[in-house]
Coordinates of C-alpha atoms and ligand atoms in Angstrom, one line a residue:
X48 CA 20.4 -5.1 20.6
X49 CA 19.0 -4.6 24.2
X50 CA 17.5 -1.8 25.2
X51 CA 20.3 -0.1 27.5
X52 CA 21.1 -1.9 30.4
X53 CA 17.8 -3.9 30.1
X54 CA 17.8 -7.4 28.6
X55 CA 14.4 -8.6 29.3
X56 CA 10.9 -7.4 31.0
X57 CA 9.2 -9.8 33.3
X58 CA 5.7 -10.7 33.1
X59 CA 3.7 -12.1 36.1
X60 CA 0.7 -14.4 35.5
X61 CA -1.4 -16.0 38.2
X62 CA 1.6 -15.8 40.5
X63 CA 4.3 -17.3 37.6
X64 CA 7.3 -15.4 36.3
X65 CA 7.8 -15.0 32.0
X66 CA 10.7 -13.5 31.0
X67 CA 10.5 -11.7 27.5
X68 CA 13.7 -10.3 25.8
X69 CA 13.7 -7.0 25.4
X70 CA 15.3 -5.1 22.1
X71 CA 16.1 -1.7 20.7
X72 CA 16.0 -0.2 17.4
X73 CA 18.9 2.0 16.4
X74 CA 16.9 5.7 17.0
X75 CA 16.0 3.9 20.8
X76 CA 12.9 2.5 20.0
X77 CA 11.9 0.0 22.5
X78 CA 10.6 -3.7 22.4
X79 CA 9.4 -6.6 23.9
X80 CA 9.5 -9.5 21.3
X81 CA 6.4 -11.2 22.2
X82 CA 6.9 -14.2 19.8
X83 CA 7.6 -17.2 22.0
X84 CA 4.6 -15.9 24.7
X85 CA 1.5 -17.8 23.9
X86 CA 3.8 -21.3 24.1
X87 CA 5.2 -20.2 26.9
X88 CA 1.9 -18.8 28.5
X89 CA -1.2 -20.2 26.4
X90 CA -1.7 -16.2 26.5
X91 CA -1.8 -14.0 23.4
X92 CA -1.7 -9.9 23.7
X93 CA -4.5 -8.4 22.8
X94 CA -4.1 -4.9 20.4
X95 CA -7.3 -4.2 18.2
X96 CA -6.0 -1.7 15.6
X97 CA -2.3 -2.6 16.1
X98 CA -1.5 0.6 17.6
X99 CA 1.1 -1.1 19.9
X100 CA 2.2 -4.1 17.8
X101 CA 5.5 -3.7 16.0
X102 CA 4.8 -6.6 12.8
X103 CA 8.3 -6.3 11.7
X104 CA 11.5 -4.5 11.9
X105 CA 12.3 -2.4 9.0
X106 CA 15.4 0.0 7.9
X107 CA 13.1 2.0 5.4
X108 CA 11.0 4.9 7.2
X109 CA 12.0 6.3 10.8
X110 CA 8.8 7.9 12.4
X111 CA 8.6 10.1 15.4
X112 CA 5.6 11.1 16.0
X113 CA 5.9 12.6 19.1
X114 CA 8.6 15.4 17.5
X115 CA 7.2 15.4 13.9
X116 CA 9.8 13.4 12.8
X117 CA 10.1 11.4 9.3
X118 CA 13.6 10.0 7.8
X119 CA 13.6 8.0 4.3
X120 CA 16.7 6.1 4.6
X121 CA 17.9 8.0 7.4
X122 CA 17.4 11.3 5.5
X123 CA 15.3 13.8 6.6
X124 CA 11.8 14.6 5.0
X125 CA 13.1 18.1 4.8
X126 CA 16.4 17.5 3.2
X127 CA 15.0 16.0 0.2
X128 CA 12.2 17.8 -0.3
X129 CA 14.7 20.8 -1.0
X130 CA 17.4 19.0 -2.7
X131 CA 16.1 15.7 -4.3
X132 CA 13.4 14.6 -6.4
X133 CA 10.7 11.9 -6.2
X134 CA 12.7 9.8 -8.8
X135 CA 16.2 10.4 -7.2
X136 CA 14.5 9.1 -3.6
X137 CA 12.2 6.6 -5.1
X138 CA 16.2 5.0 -6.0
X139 CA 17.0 5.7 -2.2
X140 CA 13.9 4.2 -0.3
X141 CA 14.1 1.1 -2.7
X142 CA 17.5 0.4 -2.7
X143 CA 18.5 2.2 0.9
X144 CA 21.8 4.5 -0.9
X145 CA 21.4 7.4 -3.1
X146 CA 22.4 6.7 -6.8
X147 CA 25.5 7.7 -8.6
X148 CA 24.8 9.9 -11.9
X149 CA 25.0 6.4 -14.3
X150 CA 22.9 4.4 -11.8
X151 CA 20.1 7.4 -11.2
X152 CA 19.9 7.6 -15.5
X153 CA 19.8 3.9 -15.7
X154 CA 16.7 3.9 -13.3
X155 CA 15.1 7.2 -14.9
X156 CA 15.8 5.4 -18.2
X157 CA 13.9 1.9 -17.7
X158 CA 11.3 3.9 -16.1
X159 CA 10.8 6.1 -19.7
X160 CA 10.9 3.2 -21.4
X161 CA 8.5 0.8 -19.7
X162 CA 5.6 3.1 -20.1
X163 CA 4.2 1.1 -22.8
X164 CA 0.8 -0.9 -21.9
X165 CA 0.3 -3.9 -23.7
X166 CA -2.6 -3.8 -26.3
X167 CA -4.8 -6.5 -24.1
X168 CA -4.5 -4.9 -21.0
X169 CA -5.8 -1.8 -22.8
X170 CA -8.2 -3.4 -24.0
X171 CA -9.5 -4.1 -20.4
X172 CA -10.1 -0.5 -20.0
X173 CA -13.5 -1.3 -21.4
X174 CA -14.8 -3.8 -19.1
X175 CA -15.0 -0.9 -16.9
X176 CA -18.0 1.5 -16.5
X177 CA -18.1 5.3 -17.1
X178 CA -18.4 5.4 -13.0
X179 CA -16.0 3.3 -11.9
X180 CA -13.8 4.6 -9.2
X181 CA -10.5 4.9 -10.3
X182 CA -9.0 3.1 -7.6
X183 CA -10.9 0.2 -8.1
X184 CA -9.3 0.4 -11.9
X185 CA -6.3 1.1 -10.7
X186 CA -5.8 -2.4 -8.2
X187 CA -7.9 -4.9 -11.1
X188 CA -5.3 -3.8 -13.7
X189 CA -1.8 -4.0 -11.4
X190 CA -2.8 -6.7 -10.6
X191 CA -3.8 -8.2 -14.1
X192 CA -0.7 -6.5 -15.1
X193 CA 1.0 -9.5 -13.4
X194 CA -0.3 -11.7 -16.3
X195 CA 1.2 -9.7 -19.1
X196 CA 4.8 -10.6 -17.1
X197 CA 4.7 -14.2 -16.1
X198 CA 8.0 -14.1 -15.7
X199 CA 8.0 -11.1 -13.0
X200 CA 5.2 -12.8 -11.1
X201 CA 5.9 -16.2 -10.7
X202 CA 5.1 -16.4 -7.3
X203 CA 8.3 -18.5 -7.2
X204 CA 10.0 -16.6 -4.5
X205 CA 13.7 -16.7 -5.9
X206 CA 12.4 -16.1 -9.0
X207 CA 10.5 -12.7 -8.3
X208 CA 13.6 -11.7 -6.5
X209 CA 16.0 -12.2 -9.0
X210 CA 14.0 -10.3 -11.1
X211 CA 13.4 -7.7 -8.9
X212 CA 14.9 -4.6 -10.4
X213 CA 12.9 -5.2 -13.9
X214 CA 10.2 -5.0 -11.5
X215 CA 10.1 -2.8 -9.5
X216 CA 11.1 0.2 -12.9
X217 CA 7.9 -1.5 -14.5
X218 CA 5.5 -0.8 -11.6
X219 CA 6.9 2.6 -11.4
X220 CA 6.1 3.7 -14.7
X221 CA 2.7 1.6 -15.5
X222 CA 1.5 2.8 -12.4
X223 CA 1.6 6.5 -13.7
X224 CA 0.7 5.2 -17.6
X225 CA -2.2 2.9 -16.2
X226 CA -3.2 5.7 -14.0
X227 CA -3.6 8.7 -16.6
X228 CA -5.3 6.2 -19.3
X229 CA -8.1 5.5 -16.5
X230 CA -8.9 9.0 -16.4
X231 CA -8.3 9.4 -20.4
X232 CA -10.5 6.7 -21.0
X233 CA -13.2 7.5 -19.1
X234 CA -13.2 10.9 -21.0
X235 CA -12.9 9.3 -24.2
X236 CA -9.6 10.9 -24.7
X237 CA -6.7 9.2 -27.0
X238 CA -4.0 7.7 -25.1
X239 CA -0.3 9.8 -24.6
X240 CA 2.9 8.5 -24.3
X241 CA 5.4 9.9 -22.5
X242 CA 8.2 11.9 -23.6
X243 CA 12.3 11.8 -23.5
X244 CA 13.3 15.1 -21.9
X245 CA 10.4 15.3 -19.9
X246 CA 11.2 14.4 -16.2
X247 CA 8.3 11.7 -14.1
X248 CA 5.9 14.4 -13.0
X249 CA 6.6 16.5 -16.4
X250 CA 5.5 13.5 -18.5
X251 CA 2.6 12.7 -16.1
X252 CA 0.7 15.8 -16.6
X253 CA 1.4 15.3 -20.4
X254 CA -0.4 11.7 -20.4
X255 CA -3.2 13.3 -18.5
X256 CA -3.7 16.9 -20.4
X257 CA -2.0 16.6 -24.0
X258 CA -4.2 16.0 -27.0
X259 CA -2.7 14.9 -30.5
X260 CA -0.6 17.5 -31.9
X261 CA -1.2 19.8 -29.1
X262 CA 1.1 19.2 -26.0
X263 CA -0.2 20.4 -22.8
X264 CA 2.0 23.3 -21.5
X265 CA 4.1 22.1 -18.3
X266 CA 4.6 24.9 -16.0
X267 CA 8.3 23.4 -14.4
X268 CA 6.8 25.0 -11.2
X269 CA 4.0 22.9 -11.2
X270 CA 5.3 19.7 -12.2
X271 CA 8.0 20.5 -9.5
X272 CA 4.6 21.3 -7.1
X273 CA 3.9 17.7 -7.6
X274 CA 7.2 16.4 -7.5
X275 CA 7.2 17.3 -3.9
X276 CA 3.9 15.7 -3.3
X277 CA 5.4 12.5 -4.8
X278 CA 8.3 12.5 -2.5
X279 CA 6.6 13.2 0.3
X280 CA 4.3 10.1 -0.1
X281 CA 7.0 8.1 -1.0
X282 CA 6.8 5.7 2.3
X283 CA 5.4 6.1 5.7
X284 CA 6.2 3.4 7.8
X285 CA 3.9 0.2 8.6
X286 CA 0.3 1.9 8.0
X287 CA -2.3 0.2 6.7
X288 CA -1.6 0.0 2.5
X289 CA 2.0 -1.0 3.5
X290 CA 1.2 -3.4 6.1
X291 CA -1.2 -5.3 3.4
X292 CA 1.2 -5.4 0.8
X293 CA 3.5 -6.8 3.4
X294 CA 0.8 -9.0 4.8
X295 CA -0.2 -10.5 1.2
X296 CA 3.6 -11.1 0.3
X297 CA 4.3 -12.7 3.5
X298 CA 2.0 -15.5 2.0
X299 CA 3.9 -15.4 -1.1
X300 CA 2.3 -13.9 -3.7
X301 CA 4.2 -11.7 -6.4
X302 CA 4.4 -7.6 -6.2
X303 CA 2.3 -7.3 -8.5
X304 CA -0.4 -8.5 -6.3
X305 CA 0.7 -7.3 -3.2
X306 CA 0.5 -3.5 -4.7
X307 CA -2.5 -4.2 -6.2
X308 CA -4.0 -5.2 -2.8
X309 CA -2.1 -1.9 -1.4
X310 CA -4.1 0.2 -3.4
X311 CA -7.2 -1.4 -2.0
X312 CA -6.3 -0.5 1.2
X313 CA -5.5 3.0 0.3
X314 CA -8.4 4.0 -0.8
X315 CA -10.6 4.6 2.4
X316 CA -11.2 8.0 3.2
X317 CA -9.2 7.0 6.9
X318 CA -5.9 6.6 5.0
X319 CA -5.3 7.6 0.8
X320 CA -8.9 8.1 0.6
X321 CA -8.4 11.7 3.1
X322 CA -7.1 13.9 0.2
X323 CA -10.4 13.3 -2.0
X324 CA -12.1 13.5 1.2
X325 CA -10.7 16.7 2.4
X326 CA -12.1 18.7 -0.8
X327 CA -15.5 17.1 -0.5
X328 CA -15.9 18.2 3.2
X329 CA -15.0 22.1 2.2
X330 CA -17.2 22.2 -0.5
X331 CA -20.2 21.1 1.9
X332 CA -18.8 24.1 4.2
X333 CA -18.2 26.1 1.2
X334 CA -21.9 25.7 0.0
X335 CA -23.8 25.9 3.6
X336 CA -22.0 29.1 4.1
X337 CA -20.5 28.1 7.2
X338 CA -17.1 29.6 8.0
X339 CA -15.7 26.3 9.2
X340 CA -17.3 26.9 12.9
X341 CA -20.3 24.7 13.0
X342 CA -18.6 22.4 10.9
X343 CA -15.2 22.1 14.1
X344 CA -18.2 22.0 16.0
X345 CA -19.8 18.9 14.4
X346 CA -16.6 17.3 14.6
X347 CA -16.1 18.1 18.4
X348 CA -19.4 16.1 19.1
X349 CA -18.3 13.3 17.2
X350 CA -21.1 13.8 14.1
X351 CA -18.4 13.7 11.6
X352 CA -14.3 13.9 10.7
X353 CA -12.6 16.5 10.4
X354 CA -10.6 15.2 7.1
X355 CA -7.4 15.7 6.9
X356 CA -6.6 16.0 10.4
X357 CA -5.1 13.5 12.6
X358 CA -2.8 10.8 12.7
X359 CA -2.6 7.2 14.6
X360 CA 1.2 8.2 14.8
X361 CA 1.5 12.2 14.5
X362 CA 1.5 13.7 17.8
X363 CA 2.7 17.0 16.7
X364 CA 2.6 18.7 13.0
X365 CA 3.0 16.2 10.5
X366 CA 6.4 17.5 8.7
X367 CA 5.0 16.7 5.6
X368 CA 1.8 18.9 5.8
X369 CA 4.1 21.9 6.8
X370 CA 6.2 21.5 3.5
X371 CA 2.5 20.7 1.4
X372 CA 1.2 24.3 3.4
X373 CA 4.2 26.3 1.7
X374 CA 3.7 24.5 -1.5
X375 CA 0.0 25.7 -1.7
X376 CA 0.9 28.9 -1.8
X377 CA 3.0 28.5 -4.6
X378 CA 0.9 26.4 -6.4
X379 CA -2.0 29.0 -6.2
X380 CA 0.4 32.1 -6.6
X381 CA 1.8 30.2 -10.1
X382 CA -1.7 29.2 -11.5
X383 CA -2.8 32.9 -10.4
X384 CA -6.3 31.8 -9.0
X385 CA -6.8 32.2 -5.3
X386 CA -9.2 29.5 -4.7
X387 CA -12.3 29.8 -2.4
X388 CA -11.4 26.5 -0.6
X389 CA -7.9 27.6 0.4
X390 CA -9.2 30.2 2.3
X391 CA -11.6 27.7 4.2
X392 CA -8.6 25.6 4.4
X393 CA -6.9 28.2 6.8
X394 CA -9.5 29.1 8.6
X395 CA -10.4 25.5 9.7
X396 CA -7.0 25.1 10.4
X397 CA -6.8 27.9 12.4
X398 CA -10.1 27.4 14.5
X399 CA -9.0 23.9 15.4
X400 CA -5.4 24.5 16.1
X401 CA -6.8 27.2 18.8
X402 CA -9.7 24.4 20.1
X403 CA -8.8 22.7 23.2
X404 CA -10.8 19.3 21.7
X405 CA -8.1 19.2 19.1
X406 CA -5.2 20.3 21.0
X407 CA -6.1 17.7 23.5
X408 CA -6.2 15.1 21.0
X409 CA -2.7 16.4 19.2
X410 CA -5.0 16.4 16.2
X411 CA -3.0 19.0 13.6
X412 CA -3.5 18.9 9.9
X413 CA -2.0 15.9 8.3
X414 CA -0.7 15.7 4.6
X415 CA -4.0 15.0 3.0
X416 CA -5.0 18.6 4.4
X417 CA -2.6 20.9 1.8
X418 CA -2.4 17.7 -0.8
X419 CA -6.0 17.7 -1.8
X420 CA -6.1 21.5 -2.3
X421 CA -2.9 21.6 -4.5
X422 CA -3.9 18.7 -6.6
X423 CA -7.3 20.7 -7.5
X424 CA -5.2 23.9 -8.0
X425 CA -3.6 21.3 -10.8
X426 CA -6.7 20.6 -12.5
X427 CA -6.7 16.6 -11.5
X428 CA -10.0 15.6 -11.1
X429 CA -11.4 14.7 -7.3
X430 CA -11.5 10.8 -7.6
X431 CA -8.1 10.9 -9.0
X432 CA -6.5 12.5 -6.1
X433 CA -6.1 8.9 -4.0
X434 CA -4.6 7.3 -7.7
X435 CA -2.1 10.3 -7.3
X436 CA -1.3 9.0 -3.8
X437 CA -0.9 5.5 -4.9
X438 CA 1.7 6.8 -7.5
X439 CA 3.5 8.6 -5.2
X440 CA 3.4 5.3 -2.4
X441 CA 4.4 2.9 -5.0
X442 CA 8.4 2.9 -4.6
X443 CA 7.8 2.8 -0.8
X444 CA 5.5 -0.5 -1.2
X445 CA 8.4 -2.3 -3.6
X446 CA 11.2 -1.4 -1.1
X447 CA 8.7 -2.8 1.8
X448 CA 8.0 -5.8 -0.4
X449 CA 11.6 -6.5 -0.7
X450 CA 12.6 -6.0 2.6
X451 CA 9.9 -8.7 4.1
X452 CA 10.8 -11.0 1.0
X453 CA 14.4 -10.9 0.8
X454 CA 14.4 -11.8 5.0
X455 CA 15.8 -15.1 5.4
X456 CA 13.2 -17.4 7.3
X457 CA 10.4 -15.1 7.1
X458 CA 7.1 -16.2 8.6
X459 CA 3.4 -16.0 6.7
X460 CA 2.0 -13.1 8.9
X461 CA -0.6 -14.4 10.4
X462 CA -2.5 -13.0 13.5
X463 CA -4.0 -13.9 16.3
X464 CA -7.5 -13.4 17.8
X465 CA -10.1 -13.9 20.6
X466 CA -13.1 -15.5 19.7
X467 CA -16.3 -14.2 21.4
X468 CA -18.8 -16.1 19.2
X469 CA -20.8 -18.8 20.2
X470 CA -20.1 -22.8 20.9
X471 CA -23.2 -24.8 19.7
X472 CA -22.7 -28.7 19.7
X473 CA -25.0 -30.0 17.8
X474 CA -26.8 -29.1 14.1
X475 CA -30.3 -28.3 13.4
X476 CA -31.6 -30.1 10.5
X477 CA -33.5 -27.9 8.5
X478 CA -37.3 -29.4 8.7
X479 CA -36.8 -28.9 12.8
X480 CA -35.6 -25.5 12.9
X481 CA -38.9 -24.4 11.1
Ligands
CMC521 N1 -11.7 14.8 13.6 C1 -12.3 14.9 14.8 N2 -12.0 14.1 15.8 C2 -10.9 13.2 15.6 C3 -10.3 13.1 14.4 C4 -10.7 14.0 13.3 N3 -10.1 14.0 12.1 N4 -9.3 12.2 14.4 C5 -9.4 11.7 15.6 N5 -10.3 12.3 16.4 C6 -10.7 12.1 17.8 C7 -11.5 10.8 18.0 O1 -12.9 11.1 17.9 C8 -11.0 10.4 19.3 O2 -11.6 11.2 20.3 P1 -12.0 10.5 21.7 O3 -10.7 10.2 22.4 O4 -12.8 11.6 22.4 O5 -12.9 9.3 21.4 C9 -9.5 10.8 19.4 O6 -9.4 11.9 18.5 C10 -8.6 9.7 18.9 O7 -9.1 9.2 17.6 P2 -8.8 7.7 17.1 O8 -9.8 7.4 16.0 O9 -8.6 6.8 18.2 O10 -7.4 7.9 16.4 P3 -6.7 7.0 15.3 O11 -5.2 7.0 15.6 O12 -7.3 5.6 15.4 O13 -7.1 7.6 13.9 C11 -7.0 8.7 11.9 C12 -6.2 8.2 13.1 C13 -6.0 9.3 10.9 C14 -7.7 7.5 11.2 C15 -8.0 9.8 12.4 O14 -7.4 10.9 13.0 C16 -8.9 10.2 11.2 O15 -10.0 9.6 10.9 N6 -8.6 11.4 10.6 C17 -9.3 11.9 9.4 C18 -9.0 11.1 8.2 C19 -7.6 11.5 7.6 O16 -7.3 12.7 7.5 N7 -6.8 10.5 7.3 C20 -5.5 10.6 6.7 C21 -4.4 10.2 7.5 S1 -2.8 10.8 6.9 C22 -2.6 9.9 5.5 C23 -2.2 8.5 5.8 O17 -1.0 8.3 6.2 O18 -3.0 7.6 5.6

C-alpha cells in the first residue's frame, strides 16, 4: 500500500538521486522500505537502539504511543480487559479471531491437561542453587523442555509448523507449572498440580500456595486481579523479548528456544525486569525516609531511574498502567492491607507527573509501576514478579513466532553495522611483542 498519494521518497547522495518506495500500514503508519538501499548506494542507515527501524510488519499489536493507544488483534486494551480473559485473548492474539465456545474449551482443555512435567526435567530442578534467579531457571528449562518434545522442536521448519497448535497449548501451561515449581522448589515445597474447575490464574495461585491436603483459598477477586495483569502483558509490539524470539527464529530454531531466549531478554530491569525493580526502588525510599522528593530529584540529575516510568514508545499514559492503577486499589481494598508502598507509589507519581523534567520527557508511569505493587499485595515473592511477566508474554511470543515463521520467503534477520575498530595488517608474534 502507498502512503496516500505518495509512492516513493527520494534520497539525494553526493549529487545522485535514489528513489525508495514508500508504504503504509492499515492505521497510516508510514514507511520507507529501505531493503534494496545499501546495493543501490553502498550506504546502510544507521539507528542504534532501533528506535526508527520497523524489522517486520506484523498484524498482532497496534501501538500508538503518541495517544496511549494499544489494540490486540484490532481490539482495544480496554475492551478486553472488561470483557475477556487472559485465556480467551491468549486464543485471539495467537490465532488473530476470537474463539467459538467449542474452540475456547478445546484450548482451555489442552492447556489443563498439559501441565504435567516430565519426571527428568524435574529432576533438573536440582542442578540449580538455592539463589538462582528465577528467570535464569525459567529460560534453561523451556528451553530444555524442547528435548522432552523432539517432535515439537525439530527445528525442521514445516515440521514445527505443523505442529504448531500442540505447541503452542504446551508452552502455555508448562510455562505457568515450570514457573510455580521453581519457586516450590526452592522452598522445599511438594509439587501441585493443577485443578479441573479452576480457571489459568485460579490454578496458578494453587500450584504456588497449596500444600497437601490443604488447598490455598482463591479469592475470585484476586485471581481475576491477576487475570487482568496477564492480559495486559499478553503482547506489546516489537520490544526487545519479542524482537529476540523473532530474531532467534528467523535463524530457524524451534519455539521452544526462541521463548527461552525471550525470557532472557525480559529480564533486565529496562524491560520485564521494571516490575521487580519498581518495589526494590520504594523500599530504598521507604527505608531512607524520603517522601519520594530527593529520590525524583536523583532521577532528574541522571544518578538513577525512576523504575517504572517511561517508555521507548509511550508518549502519553500507558493505557495499561491506568487499568493496573484501578486494579491496585482493588487488590489492596480485597486483601484489606493498605500497604506502605502504595502510598509512596502515588506520591512519586504525583511529584513527577507535576515535574517539568518528566513532563518534558512524556515520562508517565508505565505498567511495571501498578504491576509490581499488586503482585506483592498477592503474596508472590520479588524475583518472581518478571517470571509472572514472562507468563503473561508467552501467548504474544508464539503468535509473533508464527507470524515471522509462517511468512513465505522470510529472511534470517541479520543486521547491519559500522565498524569503528582498528585495521592492523600484520601479526605480532608473541616473543616480539614482549
Ligand atoms: N527516569 C528518569 N529519567 C528517565 C527515565 C526514567 N525512568 N526514562 C527516561 N528518562 C530520561 C532519560 O534520562 C533521557 O533524558 P535526556 O533526554 O535528558 O538524556 C530521556 O528521558 C529519554 O530517555 P531514553 O533512555 O532515551 O529513553 P528510551 O526510550 O531509550 O528508554 C526506557 C525507555 C523504558 C528504557 C526508560 O524510560 C527506562 O529506563 N525506564 C525505567 C525502566 C522501566 O520502567 N522499564 C519498563 C518499561 S515498560 C515494560 C516493557 O514494555 O518492557
Amino acid at each position: 500500500m502507498s502512503a496516500g498519494n505518495i509512492e516513493s521518497a527520494k534520497i539525494i547522495i553526493d549529487g545522485k538521486e535514489y528513489l525508495a518506495p514508500v508504504f503504509c500500514g492499515s492505521e497510516g503508519e508510514r514507511a520507507i522500505d529501505m531493503m534494496k538501499f545499501r546495493a543501490q548506494t553502498g550506504y546502510i542507515t544507521y539507528d542504534d537502539g532501533y528506535g526508527n527501524t520497523g524489522s517486520c510488519t506484523s498484524g498482532i499489536t497496534f501501538i500508538d504511543g503518541e495517544k496511549g493507544i494499544l489494540r490486540y488483534r484490532g481490539y482495544p486494551i480496554e475492551e478486553l480487559a472488561a470483557r475477556s480473559n487472559f485465556i480467551e485473548s491468549a486464543y485471539l492474539v495467537i490465532y488473530g479471531r476470537l474463539p467459538n465456545s467449542k474452540e475456547l474449551e478445546d484450548f482451555r482443555n489442552n492447556i489443563l491437561v498439559n501441565a504435567g512435567i516430565h519426571e527428568g526435567l524435574r529432576n533438573s530442578f536440582a542442578g540449580f542453587p538455592p539463589s538462582a534467579h528465577p528467570m535464569a531457571v525459567l529460560s534453561a528449562m523451556l528451553n530444555a523442555l524442547g528435548c522432552y518434545h523432539p517432535e515439537l522442536s525439530s527445528n525442521n521448519r514445516k515440521q514445527d509448523l505443523e505442529n504448531f497448535d500442540k505447541t503452542a497449548t504446551v508452552l502455555i501451561s508448562k510455562v505457568r507449572a515450570l514457573a510455580a515449581m521453581s519457586y516450590r522448589f526452592r522452598q522445599g515445597f511438594p509439587v501441585i498440580y493443577p485443578k479441573r474447575g479452576y480457571n489459568y490464574c485460579e490454578n496458578f495461585l494453587h500450584m504456588m500456595f497449596s500444600m497437601p491436603g490443604e488447598d490455598t483459598q482463591v479469592h475470585p477477586d484476586i485471581a481475576k486481579v491477576l487475570d487482568i495483569l496477564l492480559l495486559l502483558h499478553l503482547d506489546h509490539e516489537q520490544n526487545c523479548s519479542t524482537s529476540t524470539v523473532r530474531m532467534v527464529g528467523s535463524g530457524g530454531a524451534n519455539l521452544f528456544a526462541s521463548v527461552s531466549a525471550g525470557v532472557c531478554a525480559l529480564w533486565g530491569p529496562m524491560h520485564g525486569g521494571a516490575n521487580q525493580a519498581v518495589i526494590e526502588m520504594l523500599t530504598e525510599i521507604e527505608a531512607t525516609g524520603d517522601d519520594g522528593s530527593k529520590f525524583v530529584q536523583r532521577a532528574k540529575t541522571g544518578e538513577v531511574r525512576l523504575m517504572g516510568f517511561g517508555h521507548r514508545v509511550y508518549k502519553n499514559y500507558d493505557p495499561r498502567a491506568k487499568i493496573l492503577r484501578e486494579q491496585c486499589h482493588k487488590v489492596v481494598d480485597t486483601l484489606g492491607a493498605g500497604d506502605p508502598l502504595l502510598k509512596i507509589a502515588h506520591r512519586l507519581e504525583d511529584i513527577a507527573l507535576n515535574d517539568e523534567y518528566f513532563q518534558k520527557r512524556n515520562l508517565y508511569p508505565n505498567v511495571d509501576f501498578y504491576s509490581g505493587i499488586i503482585l506483592r499485595a498477592l503474596g508472590i515473592p520479588l524475583n518472581m514478579f518478571p517470571v509472572i511477566f514472562a507468563m503473561g508474554r508467552m501467548p504474544g511470543w508464539i503468535a509473533q513466532w508464527h507470524e515471522m515463521a509462517s511468512r513465505p520467503g522470510g529472511k534470517i534477520h541479520r543486521p547491519r553495522q559500522i565498524y569503528t575498530g582498528e585495521c592492523i595488517k600484520k601479526f605480532v608474534p608473541l616473543m616480539e611483542r614482549e
